[in-house]
mmCIF file of C-alpha atoms in Angstrom:
data_model
loop_
_atom_site.group_PDB
_atom_site.id
_atom_site.type_symbol
_atom_site.label_atom_id
_atom_site.label_comp_id
_atom_site.label_asym_id
_atom_site.label_seq_id
_atom_site.Cartn_x
_atom_site.Cartn_y
_atom_site.Cartn_z
ATOM 1 C CA MET A 6 22.638 5.235 -26.347
ATOM 2 C CA THR A 7 25.639 7.468 -25.822
ATOM 3 C CA SER A 8 26.686 11.002 -26.539
ATOM 4 C CA SER A 9 30.092 12.665 -26.849
ATOM 5 C CA THR A 10 31.656 15.696 -28.463
ATOM 6 C CA THR A 11 32.753 15.241 -32.042
ATOM 7 C CA GLU A 12 34.024 16.948 -35.154
ATOM 8 C CA PRO A 13 31.815 18.366 -37.950
ATOM 9 C CA ALA A 14 30.374 16.182 -40.715
ATOM 10 C CA PRO A 15 32.552 15.587 -43.799
ATOM 11 C CA THR A 16 32.591 17.900 -46.790
ATOM 12 C CA ILE A 17 32.896 15.733 -49.889
ATOM 13 C CA THR A 18 34.743 16.613 -53.077
ATOM 14 C CA PRO A 19 33.456 14.708 -56.155
ATOM 15 C CA THR A 20 35.617 11.972 -57.663
ATOM 16 C CA THR A 21 36.837 11.521 -61.193
ATOM 17 C CA THR A 22 37.385 8.223 -62.968
ATOM 18 C CA THR A 23 40.734 7.573 -64.583
ATOM 19 C CA GLY A 24 42.350 4.565 -66.152
ATOM 20 C CA PRO A 25 45.620 3.569 -67.766
ATOM 21 C CA GLU A 26 46.617 5.752 -70.717
ATOM 22 C CA GLY A 27 47.269 4.467 -74.213
ATOM 23 C CA PRO A 28 50.028 5.768 -76.526
ATOM 24 C CA HIS A 29 47.892 8.790 -77.528
ATOM 25 C CA GLY A 30 46.730 9.787 -74.029
ATOM 26 C CA GLU A 31 43.378 7.983 -74.297
ATOM 27 C CA THR A 32 42.035 5.967 -71.361
ATOM 28 C CA VAL A 33 42.302 2.228 -71.910
ATOM 29 C CA GLY A 34 41.477 -0.759 -69.712
ATOM 30 C CA PRO A 35 39.445 -0.745 -66.512
ATOM 31 C CA ALA A 36 38.907 2.599 -64.832
ATOM 32 C CA ARG A 37 39.927 3.286 -61.221
ATOM 33 C CA GLU A 38 38.163 5.618 -58.849
ATOM 34 C CA GLN A 39 40.474 8.447 -57.914
ATOM 35 C CA PRO A 40 39.454 11.310 -55.624
ATOM 36 C CA ALA A 41 39.667 14.713 -57.314
ATOM 37 C CA GLY A 42 42.207 16.939 -55.600
ATOM 38 C CA GLY A 43 43.105 14.442 -52.882
ATOM 39 C CA SER A 44 44.932 11.242 -52.080
ATOM 40 C CA ALA A 45 44.745 8.576 -54.758
ATOM 41 C CA LEU A 46 43.927 5.486 -52.728
ATOM 42 C CA ASP A 47 43.491 2.357 -54.786
ATOM 43 C CA ILE A 48 39.960 0.956 -54.488
ATOM 44 C CA ARG A 49 41.392 -2.538 -53.935
ATOM 45 C CA ASP A 50 43.418 -1.335 -50.944
ATOM 46 C CA VAL A 51 40.317 0.372 -49.565
ATOM 47 C CA GLU A 52 38.221 -2.786 -49.998
ATOM 48 C CA GLN A 53 40.848 -4.935 -48.263
ATOM 49 C CA PHE A 54 40.896 -2.500 -45.336
ATOM 50 C CA LEU A 55 37.079 -2.564 -45.033
ATOM 51 C CA TYR A 56 37.004 -6.369 -45.200
ATOM 52 C CA ARG A 57 39.670 -6.600 -42.463
ATOM 53 C CA GLU A 58 37.792 -4.125 -40.249
ATOM 54 C CA ALA A 59 34.584 -6.172 -40.692
ATOM 55 C CA ARG A 60 36.382 -9.456 -39.937
ATOM 56 C CA TYR A 61 37.880 -8.054 -36.728
ATOM 57 C CA ALA A 62 34.416 -6.928 -35.589
ATOM 58 C CA ASP A 63 32.763 -10.227 -36.583
ATOM 59 C CA GLU A 64 35.411 -12.288 -34.787
ATOM 60 C CA HIS A 65 35.350 -10.128 -31.627
ATOM 61 C CA ARG A 66 38.994 -9.156 -32.139
ATOM 62 C CA TYR A 67 38.401 -5.958 -30.201
ATOM 63 C CA GLU A 68 41.978 -4.771 -29.749
ATOM 64 C CA ASP A 69 42.764 -5.342 -33.441
ATOM 65 C CA TRP A 70 39.577 -3.448 -34.366
ATOM 66 C CA GLU A 71 40.459 -0.589 -32.026
ATOM 67 C CA SER A 72 43.954 -0.312 -33.532
ATOM 68 C CA LEU A 73 42.410 0.711 -36.878
ATOM 69 C CA TRP A 74 41.231 4.095 -35.504
ATOM 70 C CA THR A 75 42.977 7.470 -35.561
ATOM 71 C CA PRO A 76 43.246 9.582 -32.354
ATOM 72 C CA ASP A 77 40.505 11.970 -33.602
ATOM 73 C CA ALA A 78 38.048 9.149 -34.367
ATOM 74 C CA LEU A 79 34.260 9.286 -34.471
ATOM 75 C CA TYR A 80 32.055 6.154 -34.515
ATOM 76 C CA TRP A 81 28.411 7.078 -35.102
ATOM 77 C CA VAL A 82 25.165 5.135 -35.527
ATOM 78 C CA PRO A 83 22.323 7.651 -35.971
ATOM 79 C CA ALA A 84 18.795 7.016 -34.708
ATOM 80 C CA ASN A 85 15.604 7.990 -36.551
ATOM 81 C CA ASP A 86 17.286 9.878 -39.404
ATOM 82 C CA ASP A 87 20.542 9.280 -41.290
ATOM 83 C CA ASP A 88 21.143 13.047 -41.495
ATOM 84 C CA ALA A 89 20.163 13.969 -37.924
ATOM 85 C CA ASP A 90 22.266 16.547 -36.107
ATOM 86 C CA ARG A 91 24.319 14.262 -33.880
ATOM 87 C CA MET A 92 24.998 17.084 -31.434
ATOM 88 C CA THR A 93 21.308 17.689 -30.678
ATOM 89 C CA GLN A 94 19.563 14.422 -31.585
ATOM 90 C CA MET A 95 19.741 11.019 -29.917
ATOM 91 C CA SER A 96 22.062 8.423 -31.444
ATOM 92 C CA ILE A 97 22.309 4.663 -31.058
ATOM 93 C CA VAL A 98 26.112 4.990 -30.828
ATOM 94 C CA HIS A 99 28.031 8.275 -30.726
ATOM 95 C CA ASP A 100 31.614 7.598 -29.657
ATOM 96 C CA ASN A 101 34.727 9.739 -29.841
ATOM 97 C CA ARG A 102 38.131 8.039 -29.536
ATOM 98 C CA ASN A 103 38.051 7.884 -25.725
ATOM 99 C CA ARG A 104 34.565 6.374 -25.730
ATOM 100 C CA ILE A 105 35.652 3.781 -28.337
ATOM 101 C CA ALA A 106 38.481 2.751 -25.965
ATOM 102 C CA THR A 107 36.011 2.529 -23.060
ATOM 103 C CA ARG A 108 33.642 0.384 -25.134
ATOM 104 C CA ILE A 109 36.493 -1.992 -26.021
ATOM 105 C CA ARG A 110 37.612 -2.249 -22.371
ATOM 106 C CA GLN A 111 34.032 -3.177 -21.424
ATOM 107 C CA PHE A 112 33.963 -5.937 -24.048
ATOM 108 C CA LEU A 113 37.321 -7.276 -22.843
ATOM 109 C CA THR A 114 36.160 -7.674 -19.215
ATOM 110 C CA GLY A 115 33.944 -10.606 -20.248
ATOM 111 C CA ARG A 116 31.244 -9.122 -18.023
ATOM 112 C CA ARG A 117 29.199 -7.443 -20.700
ATOM 113 C CA HIS A 118 26.242 -9.750 -20.110
ATOM 114 C CA SER A 119 24.485 -8.919 -23.369
ATOM 115 C CA GLN A 120 27.476 -10.538 -25.095
ATOM 116 C CA VAL A 121 27.873 -13.670 -22.932
ATOM 117 C CA PRO A 122 28.166 -15.817 -24.901
ATOM 118 C CA HIS A 123 29.274 -13.707 -27.871
ATOM 119 C CA SER A 124 26.868 -13.232 -30.756
ATOM 120 C CA ARG A 125 27.988 -15.140 -33.819
ATOM 121 C CA LEU A 126 28.400 -12.498 -36.517
ATOM 122 C CA ARG A 127 29.071 -12.428 -40.254
ATOM 123 C CA ARG A 128 28.673 -9.452 -42.541
ATOM 124 C CA VAL A 129 28.942 -8.885 -46.258
ATOM 125 C CA ILE A 130 30.224 -5.541 -47.521
ATOM 126 C CA SER A 131 29.427 -4.503 -51.091
ATOM 127 C CA ASN A 132 29.080 -1.532 -53.439
ATOM 128 C CA VAL A 133 32.307 0.014 -52.142
ATOM 129 C CA GLU A 134 32.808 3.496 -53.612
ATOM 130 C CA ILE A 135 35.414 6.193 -53.142
ATOM 131 C CA LEU A 136 33.204 9.265 -52.815
ATOM 132 C CA GLY A 137 35.811 12.013 -52.567
ATOM 133 C CA THR A 138 38.171 13.708 -50.164
ATOM 134 C CA GLU A 139 37.914 16.163 -47.334
ATOM 135 C CA GLU A 140 39.962 19.320 -47.001
ATOM 136 C CA ASN A 141 42.291 17.555 -44.523
ATOM 137 C CA GLY A 142 43.021 14.828 -47.118
ATOM 138 C CA ASP A 143 40.859 12.072 -45.601
ATOM 139 C CA THR A 144 39.303 9.857 -48.274
ATOM 140 C CA VAL A 145 35.529 9.436 -47.969
ATOM 141 C CA VAL A 146 34.304 5.924 -48.744
ATOM 142 C CA GLY A 147 30.796 4.461 -48.855
ATOM 143 C CA ALA A 148 29.679 0.820 -48.772
ATOM 144 C CA ASN A 149 26.520 -1.213 -48.230
ATOM 145 C CA PHE A 150 26.374 -4.042 -45.704
ATOM 146 C CA VAL A 151 24.219 -6.936 -44.547
ATOM 147 C CA LEU A 152 25.028 -8.542 -41.194
ATOM 148 C CA VAL A 153 23.609 -11.678 -39.579
ATOM 149 C CA GLU A 154 23.714 -11.880 -35.779
ATOM 150 C CA SER A 155 22.975 -15.287 -34.269
ATOM 151 C CA ARG A 156 22.190 -15.587 -30.557
ATOM 152 C CA GLU A 157 21.133 -18.590 -28.493
ATOM 153 C CA ARG A 158 17.441 -17.921 -28.976
ATOM 154 C CA SER A 159 17.217 -15.609 -31.959
ATOM 155 C CA LYS A 160 18.691 -14.387 -35.195
ATOM 156 C CA GLU A 161 18.780 -10.749 -36.291
ATOM 157 C CA LEU A 162 19.395 -9.313 -39.720
ATOM 158 C CA TRP A 163 21.025 -5.872 -39.852
ATOM 159 C CA ALA A 164 21.506 -3.889 -43.063
ATOM 160 C CA GLY A 165 22.517 -0.400 -44.029
ATOM 161 C CA ARG A 166 25.169 1.903 -45.408
ATOM 162 C CA TYR A 167 28.628 2.594 -44.029
ATOM 163 C CA THR A 168 30.381 5.912 -44.568
ATOM 164 C CA TYR A 169 34.073 6.004 -43.665
ATOM 165 C CA ARG A 170 36.815 8.587 -43.634
ATOM 166 C CA LEU A 171 40.146 6.874 -44.237
ATOM 167 C CA ARG A 172 43.625 8.291 -43.756
ATOM 168 C CA VAL A 173 47.119 6.981 -44.389
ATOM 169 C CA VAL A 174 49.054 6.950 -41.091
ATOM 170 C CA ASP A 175 52.648 5.660 -41.095
ATOM 171 C CA GLY A 176 52.028 3.981 -44.443
ATOM 172 C CA GLU A 177 48.866 2.150 -43.277
ATOM 173 C CA LEU A 178 45.182 2.939 -43.742
ATOM 174 C CA ALA A 179 43.295 4.013 -40.612
ATOM 175 C CA MET A 180 39.718 5.141 -39.894
ATOM 176 C CA SER A 181 38.998 8.610 -38.589
ATOM 177 C CA TYR A 182 35.225 8.261 -39.017
ATOM 178 C CA LYS A 183 32.644 5.510 -39.377
ATOM 179 C CA LYS A 184 28.942 6.229 -39.733
ATOM 180 C CA VAL A 185 26.487 3.326 -39.783
ATOM 181 C CA SER A 186 23.134 4.265 -41.350
ATOM 182 C CA LEU A 187 20.830 1.372 -40.499
ATOM 183 C CA VAL A 188 17.973 0.718 -42.925
ATOM 184 C CA ASP A 189 15.493 0.528 -40.033
ATOM 185 C CA ASN A 190 16.981 3.109 -37.672
ATOM 186 C CA ALA A 191 13.592 4.850 -37.339
ATOM 187 C CA ARG A 192 12.042 1.732 -35.737
ATOM 188 C CA ALA A 193 12.538 0.100 -32.373
ATOM 189 C CA ILE A 194 15.586 -2.124 -32.840
ATOM 190 C CA ALA A 195 17.009 -5.093 -30.976
ATOM 191 C CA THR A 196 19.842 -4.475 -28.520
ATOM 192 C CA LEU A 197 22.919 -3.428 -30.463
ATOM 193 C CA SER A 198 25.538 -4.838 -28.118
ATOM 194 C CA PHE A 199 28.317 -5.610 -30.611
ATOM 195 C CA LEU A 200 30.497 -3.684 -33.055
ATOM 196 C CA ILE A 201 28.383 -2.832 -36.067
#
């Protein structure tokens, strides 16, 4: 369990649904989620980014995973309550950008004994939604996940909800925020010694 200083929780602006226009201005064809008053990220681009981030974590590609973060990043896994005040309540993970870098350096030493050998990981991400935008232009995205962790003597099933803040930096998507709301975060949980 860690603690670090962080930025305030996101303020979400509702989204509107738009689609291609017909000759009379009517919406035709499949609708696309588009944040009201903010950047218009394509849901397919967002999904591809989330899938890549998950694959990097699952395959222990730590430096690639770390490269997806912005300098003002926050990586948070709350304990006991999804809406707990992270500044006053205990968290399972509560990392600012410097702490994320420290965590990655620890993984790369090969001496993080809880991950020798590495857990075999695979996760499925679904129900991806663009939820809105923040005042700074970050796009708020939500998604459900199920993750299987296989160790030498056990198998764990992890499930929950991801909340991301995504930003376009130099033409590429990057994460400024990732919150992992575990379904069973109010119970005693197995050691969380990998990137969830």
